[in-house]
XYZ file of C-alpha atoms in Angstrom:
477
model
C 0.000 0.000 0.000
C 2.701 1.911 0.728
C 4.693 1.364 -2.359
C 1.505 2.403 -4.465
C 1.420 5.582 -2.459
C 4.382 6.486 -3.257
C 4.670 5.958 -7.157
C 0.578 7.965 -7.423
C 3.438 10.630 -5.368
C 5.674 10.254 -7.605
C 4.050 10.248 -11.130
C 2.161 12.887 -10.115
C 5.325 15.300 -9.434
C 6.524 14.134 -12.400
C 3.473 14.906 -14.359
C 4.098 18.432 -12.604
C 6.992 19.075 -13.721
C 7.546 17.462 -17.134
C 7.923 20.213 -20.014
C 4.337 20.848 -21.692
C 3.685 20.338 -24.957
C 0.605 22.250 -27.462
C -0.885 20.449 -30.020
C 1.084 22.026 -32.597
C 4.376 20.420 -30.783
C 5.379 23.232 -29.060
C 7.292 22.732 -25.748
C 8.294 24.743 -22.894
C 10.947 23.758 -20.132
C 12.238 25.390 -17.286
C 15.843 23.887 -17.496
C 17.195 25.574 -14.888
C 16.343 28.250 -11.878
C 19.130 30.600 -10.436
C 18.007 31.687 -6.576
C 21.861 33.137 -5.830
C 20.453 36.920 -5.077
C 17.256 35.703 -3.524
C 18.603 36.700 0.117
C 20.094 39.786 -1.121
C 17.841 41.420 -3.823
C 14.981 38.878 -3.695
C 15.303 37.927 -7.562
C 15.107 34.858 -8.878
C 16.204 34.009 -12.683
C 14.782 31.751 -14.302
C 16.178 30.057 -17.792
C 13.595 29.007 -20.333
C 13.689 27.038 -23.488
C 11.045 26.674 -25.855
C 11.136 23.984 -29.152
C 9.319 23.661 -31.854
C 7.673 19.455 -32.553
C 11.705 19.015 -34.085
C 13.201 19.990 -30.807
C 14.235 23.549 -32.837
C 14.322 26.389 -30.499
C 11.448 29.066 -31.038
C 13.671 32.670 -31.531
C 12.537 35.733 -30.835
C 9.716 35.749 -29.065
C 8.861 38.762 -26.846
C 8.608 39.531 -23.295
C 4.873 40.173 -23.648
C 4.424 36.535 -24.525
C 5.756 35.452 -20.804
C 3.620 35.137 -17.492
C 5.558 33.996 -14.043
C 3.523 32.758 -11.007
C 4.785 31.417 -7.944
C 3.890 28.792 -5.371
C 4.756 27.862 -1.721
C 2.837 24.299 -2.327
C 3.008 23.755 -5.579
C -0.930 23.726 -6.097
C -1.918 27.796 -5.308
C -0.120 30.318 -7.866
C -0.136 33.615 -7.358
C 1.066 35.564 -10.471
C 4.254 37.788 -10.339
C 3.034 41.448 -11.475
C 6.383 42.178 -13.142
C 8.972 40.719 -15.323
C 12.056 43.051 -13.723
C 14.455 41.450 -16.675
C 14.097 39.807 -19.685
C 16.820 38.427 -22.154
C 17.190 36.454 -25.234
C 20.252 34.568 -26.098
C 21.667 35.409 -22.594
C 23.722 31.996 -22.302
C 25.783 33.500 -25.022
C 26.959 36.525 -23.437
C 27.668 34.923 -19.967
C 28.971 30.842 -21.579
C 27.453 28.170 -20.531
C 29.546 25.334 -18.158
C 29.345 22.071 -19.605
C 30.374 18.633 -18.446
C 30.597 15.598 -21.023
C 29.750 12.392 -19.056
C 31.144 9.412 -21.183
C 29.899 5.804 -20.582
C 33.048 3.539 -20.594
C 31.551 0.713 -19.717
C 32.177 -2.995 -21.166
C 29.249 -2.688 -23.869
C 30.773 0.385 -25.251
C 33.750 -1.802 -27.186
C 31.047 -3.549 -28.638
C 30.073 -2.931 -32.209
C 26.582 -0.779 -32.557
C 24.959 -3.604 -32.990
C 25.849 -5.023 -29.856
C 28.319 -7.859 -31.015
C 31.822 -8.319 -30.573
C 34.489 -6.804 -32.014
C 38.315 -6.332 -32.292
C 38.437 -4.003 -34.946
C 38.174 -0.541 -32.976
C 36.943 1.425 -36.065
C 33.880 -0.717 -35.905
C 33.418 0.211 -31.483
C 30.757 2.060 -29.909
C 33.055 4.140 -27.685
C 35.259 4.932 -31.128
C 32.094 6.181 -32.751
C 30.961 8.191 -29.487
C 34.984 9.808 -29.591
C 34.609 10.714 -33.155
C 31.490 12.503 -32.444
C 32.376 14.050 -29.374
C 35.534 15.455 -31.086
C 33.385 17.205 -33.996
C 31.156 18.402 -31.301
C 33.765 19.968 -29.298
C 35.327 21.696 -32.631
C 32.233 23.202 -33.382
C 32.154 24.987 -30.729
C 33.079 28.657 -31.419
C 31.829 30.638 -28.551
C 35.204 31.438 -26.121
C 32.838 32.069 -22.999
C 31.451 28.439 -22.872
C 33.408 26.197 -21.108
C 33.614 21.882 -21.183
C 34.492 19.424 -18.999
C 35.336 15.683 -19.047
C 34.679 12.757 -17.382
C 34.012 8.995 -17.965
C 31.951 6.458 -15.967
C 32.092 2.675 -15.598
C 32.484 0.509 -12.306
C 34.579 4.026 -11.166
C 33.787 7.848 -11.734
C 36.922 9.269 -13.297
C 37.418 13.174 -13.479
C 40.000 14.286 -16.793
C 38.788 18.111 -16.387
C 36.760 20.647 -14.477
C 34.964 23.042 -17.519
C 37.669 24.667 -19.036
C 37.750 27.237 -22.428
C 40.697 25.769 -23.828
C 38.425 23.048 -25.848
C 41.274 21.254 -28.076
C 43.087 20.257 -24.532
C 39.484 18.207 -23.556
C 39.924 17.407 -27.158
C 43.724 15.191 -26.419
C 41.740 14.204 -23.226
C 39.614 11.957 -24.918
C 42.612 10.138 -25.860
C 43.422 9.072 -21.937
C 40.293 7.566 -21.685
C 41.376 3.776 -21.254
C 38.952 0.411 -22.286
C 38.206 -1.135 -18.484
C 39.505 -4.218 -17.629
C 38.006 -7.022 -15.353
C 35.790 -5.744 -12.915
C 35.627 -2.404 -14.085
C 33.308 -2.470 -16.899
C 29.888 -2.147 -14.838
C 28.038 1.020 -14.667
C 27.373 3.309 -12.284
C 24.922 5.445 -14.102
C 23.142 7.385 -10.592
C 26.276 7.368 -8.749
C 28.353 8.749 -11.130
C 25.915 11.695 -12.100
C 26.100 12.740 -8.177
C 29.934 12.409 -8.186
C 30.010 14.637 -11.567
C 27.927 17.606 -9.375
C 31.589 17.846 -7.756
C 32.518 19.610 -11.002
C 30.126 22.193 -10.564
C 30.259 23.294 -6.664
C 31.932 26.473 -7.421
C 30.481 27.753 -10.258
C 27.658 29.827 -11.078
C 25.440 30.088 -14.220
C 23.997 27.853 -16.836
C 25.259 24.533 -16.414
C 24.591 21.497 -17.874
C 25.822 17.711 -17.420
C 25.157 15.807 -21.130
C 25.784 12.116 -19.968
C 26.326 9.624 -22.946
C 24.617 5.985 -21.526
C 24.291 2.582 -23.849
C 22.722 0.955 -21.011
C 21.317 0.042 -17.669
C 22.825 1.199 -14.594
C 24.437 -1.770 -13.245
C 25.604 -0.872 -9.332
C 29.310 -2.919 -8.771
C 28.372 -4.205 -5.129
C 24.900 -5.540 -6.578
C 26.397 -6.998 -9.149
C 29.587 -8.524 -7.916
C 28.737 -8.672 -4.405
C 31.838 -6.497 -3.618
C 32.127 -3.761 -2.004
C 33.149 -0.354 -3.894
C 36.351 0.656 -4.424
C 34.853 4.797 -3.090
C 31.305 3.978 -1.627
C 31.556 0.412 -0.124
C 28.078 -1.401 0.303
C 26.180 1.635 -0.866
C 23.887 1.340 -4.101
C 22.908 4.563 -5.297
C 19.176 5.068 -6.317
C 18.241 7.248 -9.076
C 16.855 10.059 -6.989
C 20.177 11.303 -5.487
C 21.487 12.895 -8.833
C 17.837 14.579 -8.832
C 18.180 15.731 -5.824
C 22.027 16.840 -6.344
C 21.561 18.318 -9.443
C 18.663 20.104 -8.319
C 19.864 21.720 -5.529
C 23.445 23.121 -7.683
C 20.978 23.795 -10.531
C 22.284 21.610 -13.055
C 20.070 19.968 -15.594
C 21.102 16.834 -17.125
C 21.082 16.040 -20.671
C 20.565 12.473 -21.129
C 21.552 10.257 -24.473
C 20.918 6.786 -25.058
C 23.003 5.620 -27.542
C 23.125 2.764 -30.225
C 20.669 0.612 -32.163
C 21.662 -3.156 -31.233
C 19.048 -3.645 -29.029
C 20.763 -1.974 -25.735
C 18.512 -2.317 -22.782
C 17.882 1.519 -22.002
C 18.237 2.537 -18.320
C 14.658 3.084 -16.937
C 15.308 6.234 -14.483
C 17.640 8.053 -17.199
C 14.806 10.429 -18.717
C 13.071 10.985 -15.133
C 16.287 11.796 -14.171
C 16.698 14.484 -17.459
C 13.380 15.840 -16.781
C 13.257 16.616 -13.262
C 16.726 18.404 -13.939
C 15.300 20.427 -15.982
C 16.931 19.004 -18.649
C 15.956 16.501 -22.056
C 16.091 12.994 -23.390
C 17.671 12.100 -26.607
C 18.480 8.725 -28.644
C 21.498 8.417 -31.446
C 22.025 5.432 -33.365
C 25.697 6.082 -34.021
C 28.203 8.433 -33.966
C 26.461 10.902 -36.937
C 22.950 11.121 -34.971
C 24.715 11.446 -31.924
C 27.114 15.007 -33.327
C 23.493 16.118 -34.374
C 22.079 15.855 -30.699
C 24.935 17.039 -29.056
C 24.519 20.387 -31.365
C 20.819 20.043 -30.799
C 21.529 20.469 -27.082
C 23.988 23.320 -27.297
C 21.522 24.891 -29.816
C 18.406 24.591 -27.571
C 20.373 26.132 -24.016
C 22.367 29.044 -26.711
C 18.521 30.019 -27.252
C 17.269 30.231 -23.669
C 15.229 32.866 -22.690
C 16.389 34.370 -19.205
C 13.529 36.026 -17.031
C 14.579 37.649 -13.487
C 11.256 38.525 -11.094
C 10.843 39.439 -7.782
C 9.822 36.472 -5.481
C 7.146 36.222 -2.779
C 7.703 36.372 0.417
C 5.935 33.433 1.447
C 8.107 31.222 3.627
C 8.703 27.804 2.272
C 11.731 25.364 2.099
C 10.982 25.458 -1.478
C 8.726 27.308 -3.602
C 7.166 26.411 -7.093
C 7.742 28.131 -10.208
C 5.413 28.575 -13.492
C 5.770 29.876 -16.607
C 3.296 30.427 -19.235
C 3.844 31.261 -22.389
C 0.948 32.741 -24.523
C 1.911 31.036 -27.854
C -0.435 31.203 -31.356
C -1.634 27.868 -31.023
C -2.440 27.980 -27.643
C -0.922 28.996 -23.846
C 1.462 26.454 -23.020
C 2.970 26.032 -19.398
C 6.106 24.642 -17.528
C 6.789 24.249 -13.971
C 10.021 23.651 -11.556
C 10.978 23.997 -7.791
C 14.027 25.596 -6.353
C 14.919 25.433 -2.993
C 14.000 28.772 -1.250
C 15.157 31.290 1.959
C 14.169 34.887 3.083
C 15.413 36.330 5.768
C 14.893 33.542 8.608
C 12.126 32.254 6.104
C 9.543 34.424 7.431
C 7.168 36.820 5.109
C 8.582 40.262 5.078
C 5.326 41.896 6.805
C 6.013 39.688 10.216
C 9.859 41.006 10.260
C 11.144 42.869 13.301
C 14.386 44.315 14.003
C 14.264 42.167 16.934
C 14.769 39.231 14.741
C 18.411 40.507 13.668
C 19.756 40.709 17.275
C 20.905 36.737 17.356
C 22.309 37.517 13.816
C 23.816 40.618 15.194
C 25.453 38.550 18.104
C 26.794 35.771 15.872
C 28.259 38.175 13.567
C 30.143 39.585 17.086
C 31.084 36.221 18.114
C 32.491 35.294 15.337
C 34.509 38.498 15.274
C 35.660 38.251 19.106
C 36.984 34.355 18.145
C 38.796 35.848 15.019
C 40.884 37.932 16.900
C 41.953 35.441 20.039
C 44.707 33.091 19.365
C 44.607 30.161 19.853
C 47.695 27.593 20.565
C 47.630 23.845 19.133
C 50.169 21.175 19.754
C 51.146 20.500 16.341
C 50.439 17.241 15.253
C 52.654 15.303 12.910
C 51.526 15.357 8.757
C 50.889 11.450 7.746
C 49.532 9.030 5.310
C 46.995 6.272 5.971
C 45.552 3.816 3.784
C 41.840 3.676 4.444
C 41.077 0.804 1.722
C 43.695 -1.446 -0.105
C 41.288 -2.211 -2.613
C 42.766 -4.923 -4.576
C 46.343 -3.758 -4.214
C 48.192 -4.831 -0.773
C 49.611 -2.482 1.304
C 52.512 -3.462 3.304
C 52.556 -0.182 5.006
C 49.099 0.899 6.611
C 50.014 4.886 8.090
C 53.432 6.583 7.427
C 54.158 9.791 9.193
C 55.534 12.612 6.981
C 59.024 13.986 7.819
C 60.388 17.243 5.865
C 61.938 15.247 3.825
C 60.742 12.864 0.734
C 58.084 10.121 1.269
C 58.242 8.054 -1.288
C 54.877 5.366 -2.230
C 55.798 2.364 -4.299
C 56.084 -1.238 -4.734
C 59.726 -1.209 -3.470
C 60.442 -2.916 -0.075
C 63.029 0.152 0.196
C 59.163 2.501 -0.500
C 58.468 4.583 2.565
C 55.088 3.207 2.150
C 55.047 -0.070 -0.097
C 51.840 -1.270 -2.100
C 52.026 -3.967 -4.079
C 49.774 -5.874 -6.451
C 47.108 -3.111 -7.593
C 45.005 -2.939 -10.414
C 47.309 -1.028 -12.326
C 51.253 -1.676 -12.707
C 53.083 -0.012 -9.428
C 56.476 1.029 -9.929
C 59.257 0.556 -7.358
C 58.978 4.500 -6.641
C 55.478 5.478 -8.374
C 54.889 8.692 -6.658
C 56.688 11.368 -4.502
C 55.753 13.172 -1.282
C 57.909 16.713 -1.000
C 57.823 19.237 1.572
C 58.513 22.948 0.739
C 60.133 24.368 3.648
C 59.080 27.849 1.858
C 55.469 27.421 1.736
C 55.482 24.912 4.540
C 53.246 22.597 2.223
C 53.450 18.825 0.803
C 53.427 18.311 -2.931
C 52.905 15.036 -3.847
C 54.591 13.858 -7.707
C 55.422 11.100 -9.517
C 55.391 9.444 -13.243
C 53.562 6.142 -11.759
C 49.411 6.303 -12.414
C 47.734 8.210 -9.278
C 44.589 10.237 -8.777
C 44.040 12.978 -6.469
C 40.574 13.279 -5.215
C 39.757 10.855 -8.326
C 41.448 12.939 -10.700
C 44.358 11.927 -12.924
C 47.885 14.278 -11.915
C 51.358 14.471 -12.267
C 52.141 16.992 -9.348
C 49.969 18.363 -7.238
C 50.308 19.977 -3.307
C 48.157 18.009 -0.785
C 45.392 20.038 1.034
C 44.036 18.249 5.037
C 41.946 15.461 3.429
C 42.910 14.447 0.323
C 42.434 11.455 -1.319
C 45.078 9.810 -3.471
C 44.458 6.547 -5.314
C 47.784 4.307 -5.886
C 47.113 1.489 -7.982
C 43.316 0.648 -6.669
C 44.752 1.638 -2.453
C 42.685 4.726 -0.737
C 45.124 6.829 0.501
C 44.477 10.014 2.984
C 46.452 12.953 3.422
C 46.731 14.429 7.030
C 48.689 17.650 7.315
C 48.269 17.564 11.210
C 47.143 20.638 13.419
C 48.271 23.946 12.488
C 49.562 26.173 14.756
C-alpha cells in the first residue's frame, strides 16, 4: 500500500513538472532556476527554453508573450506582477559550463549492434569519440566552457569546464577500455559524483551524460564492495536531488541501435533536472544531438522577477507562455530562503539581534589566538582495494616520502590494479610554503582525478594502484 502511495506521489510530481507540450508540438521547459540573489535582492532568474515538434528552439519571441507565477505548495499560484528582466540569447553573453559524461563501460567496445568486435573502427566508444571530437570543434563561442569525465564501475574526473576546448579534445585520448571488474556502470552514482565539477560555479550549467545501457551498481552486481562507496547502491533520486539543488540539468543520451537495454530512471532523471532525453544510433545522430543540445540552451530565454515572500523550504515556479496555437505552461521547484524564512510583513528588528550577536562572536573568536600542539603530517591507507599495502600509516618527515612497490618505499603497495612502480609517486615538503606536494610518473589520482604533481590540502584522497590513501597535514599552529 505503501509502495503504491508512493509511485501515485511520484508520477504525479513528475506529471508536474515534465515540459508541456501544445498540439502544434510546441514545448516549454524550465531547465534551470538561479536563486543566488534571492537573500540579497529577492530575484530569482529563471532560464527558459522553448522547441518547436523538431526539438528547434522558437527565436525571438517577446517579453509580452511570458507570465511567471509562484507557489509555496506547488498547487496555489499567485502571479508575479512584473517581469524586472528579460533576455534572449543570454547563455551567449555569460557561456554556458558544460560537463561531457562518457559511458566507458564494457558494452561500449562492442560494435553498434551489440556484437563483438576487435576491430576498434567498428566500437561504440570509437564512434561516441569521433562525435564528441566534432562536437567539441564546433564549438566557437570562447565564454562556454567543457568538462570531461568517464563512468564505468569508477567515476573518473579528466577536467573541471575549461575554455581551452582542443586540450578536452587530447583528453579523450586518456580515456582507457576497463579491464576485469571495471566495466559495470554506475549510471546514478556517477551523475552525483560529476555535481563535484560544478560546486563552485555559477550560471547555466549542464551535465550531457552519454549511456548505452542500464545502470548496473558494482556491489549488486559482484557482491563487492566499492572501491569509493563500499556497500552503498545509489538510487536514481540522489542525482535529482544533487543536481537540483546546484541547478544543473542533465542532458541524457541513449546511444546505439543493437538492441541496448535503455536505463529506466535516465529520462526521469533528465526531466526533473530540468533538462531533455535524446536517442542516437551512431556516432552521426549522436554530433546532431549534441549540437541540438547546445543549440536549444544558446537560445534560452532568461527572465529575473521578484519572489514572494511566502516562507517555504521550497517554492514552485510557473511559466506560461501565450503562444499562437495555444498557452502552453512549464513548472520547476528551487529550494527557497528569506530572511529567517519568514514573510517580510512579520519582520522585526528584533529578529536581527541573534544575527547581530553571531556576527560579534564570530569576530571576538577571530581575533583570540589560539595555541595547538602540532600534530605530525601522515599518510593512511583507508582501503587497499585490490592492491596490498605493506605499510598501513606513514608519518611525513620534511623530507621525501616516497609510495611504491619497493620494499626500500616509505610506504610499499604492491599488487594493484594497475602496474606499481618501485617508486610510483613522490611526497615533497617545501620548507618555503610549509606545504606537501605530492609527484610522480607512476598512475595516481588525487581526489579521483588523474595528476602528475599536485600539493596536498588536510583530506585528500590519493588513489595508488586501486589503495585509498588520505592525506593528514596535522594541526596547524
Amino acid at each position: 500500500m505503501k509502495t503504491g502511495k508512493k509511485a501515485i506521489i511520484s508520477a504525479a510530481l513528475m506529471a508536474l513538472l515534465a515540459p508541456w507540450t501544445s498540439s502544434h508540438g510546441e514545448t516549454i521547459r524550465i531547465s534551470q532556476i538561479d536563486p543566488s540573489m534571492l537573500l540579497f535582492k529577492q530575484d530569482v532568474k529563471v532560464y527558459v527554453s522553448v522547441t518547436d515538434r523538431d526539438g528547434a528552439p522558437i527565436r525571438n519571441i517577446g517579453k509580452d508573450k511570458f507570465t511567471v507565477f509562484e507557489s509555496a505548495d506547488g498547487d496555489s499560484f499567485r502571479p508575479i506582477p512584473e517581469i524586472k528582466d528579460f533576455q534572449t540569447m543570454a547563455n551567449y553573453e555569460d557561456g554556458i559550463y558544460f560537463l561531457l559524461l562518457i559511458d566507458n563501460s564494457g558494452s561500449m567496445y562492442l560494435d553498434m549492434q551489440q556484437r563483438l568486435t576487435r576491430n576498434q573502427a567498428d566500437m561504440k566508444f570509437r564512434h561516441a569519440k569521433t562525435a564528441i571530437s566534432t562536437f567539441l570543434q564546433s564549438m566557437t563561442n570562447p565564454r562556454d566552457r567543457v568538462g570531461l569525465a568517464s563512468y564505468n564501475s569508477y567515476y573518473e574526473s579528466f577536467s573541471s569546464p575549461v575554455s581551452d576546448k582542443a586540450r578536452i579534445e587530447s583528453l579523450l585520448g586518456q580515456i582507457r577500455m576497463p579491464v576485469g571488474e571495471e566495466g559495470h556502470t554506475e549510471i546514478y552514482a556517477s551523475l552525483s559524483r560529476a555535481v563535484d565539477e560544478f560546486r563552485s560555479i555559477k550560471g547555466r550549467k549542464a551535465i550531457l551524460i552519454l549511456s548505452d545501457g542500464e545502470n548496473r551498481p558494482f556491489y549488486k552486481y559482484t557482491g563487492k564492495p566499492h572501491r569509493d562507496f563500499g556497500t552503498k547502491i545509489y538510487s536514481y533520486t540522489e542525482p535529482i536531488r544533487d543536481c537540483q539543488q546546484e541547478g544543473i540539468s542533465v542532458f541524457a543520451i541513449n546511444f546505439g541501435r543493437g538492441g541496448e537495454r535503455k536505463d529506466i530512471h535516465l529520462k526521469d532523471i533528465a526531466l526533473q533536472t530540468g533538462g531533455a532525453m535524446f536517442d542516437a544510433g551512431d556516432g552521426s545522430e549522436l554530433a546532431l544531438v549534441y549540437s541540438k543540445i547546445v543549440g536549444q540552451i544558446l537560445n534560452e530565454y532568461l527572465i529575473t522577477y521578484s519572489a514572494t515572500m511566502d516562507p517555504a523550504d521550497k517554492k514552485y515556479v510557473k511559466i506560461r507562455y501565450a503562444s499562437d496555437n495555444g498557452p502552453i505552461q512549464g513548472v520547476r521547484f528551487y529550494f527557497s530562503s528569506t530572511v529567517f524564512g519568514l514573510p517580510l510583513k512579520n519582520f522585526s528588528i528584533l529578529l536581527l539581534v541573534p544575527f547581530l550577536l553571531a556576527v560579534l562572536l564570530l569576530w571576538l573568536l577571530s581575533k583570540i589566538r589560539f595555541e595547538k600542539k602540532k600534530g605530525a603530517a601522515n599518510i593512511e591507507v583507508l582501503n587497499p582495494g585490490t592492491a596490498r599495502a605493506v605499510t598501513k600509516s606513514f608519518t611525513l618527515n620534511k623530507g621525501q616520502t616516497i609510495i611504491g612497490a619497493s620494499k626500500g618505499a616509505d610506504m610499499t603497495i604492491m599488487s594493484g590494479i594497475t602496474q606499481i612502480e618501485e617508486k610510483h609517486a613522490t611526497i615533497t615538503f617545501d620548507n618555503k610554503k610549509k606545504k606537501y606536494t605530492i609527484a610522480g610518473d607512476g598512475d595516481f589520482k588525487v581526489n579521483n582525478k588523474r595528476v602528475k604533481s599536485r600539493v596536498l590540502e588536510p583530506g585528500d584522497v590519493i588513489n595508488v594502484g586501486g589503495a585509498t590513501i588520505v592525506f593528514d597535514d596535522g594541526e596547524v599552529d
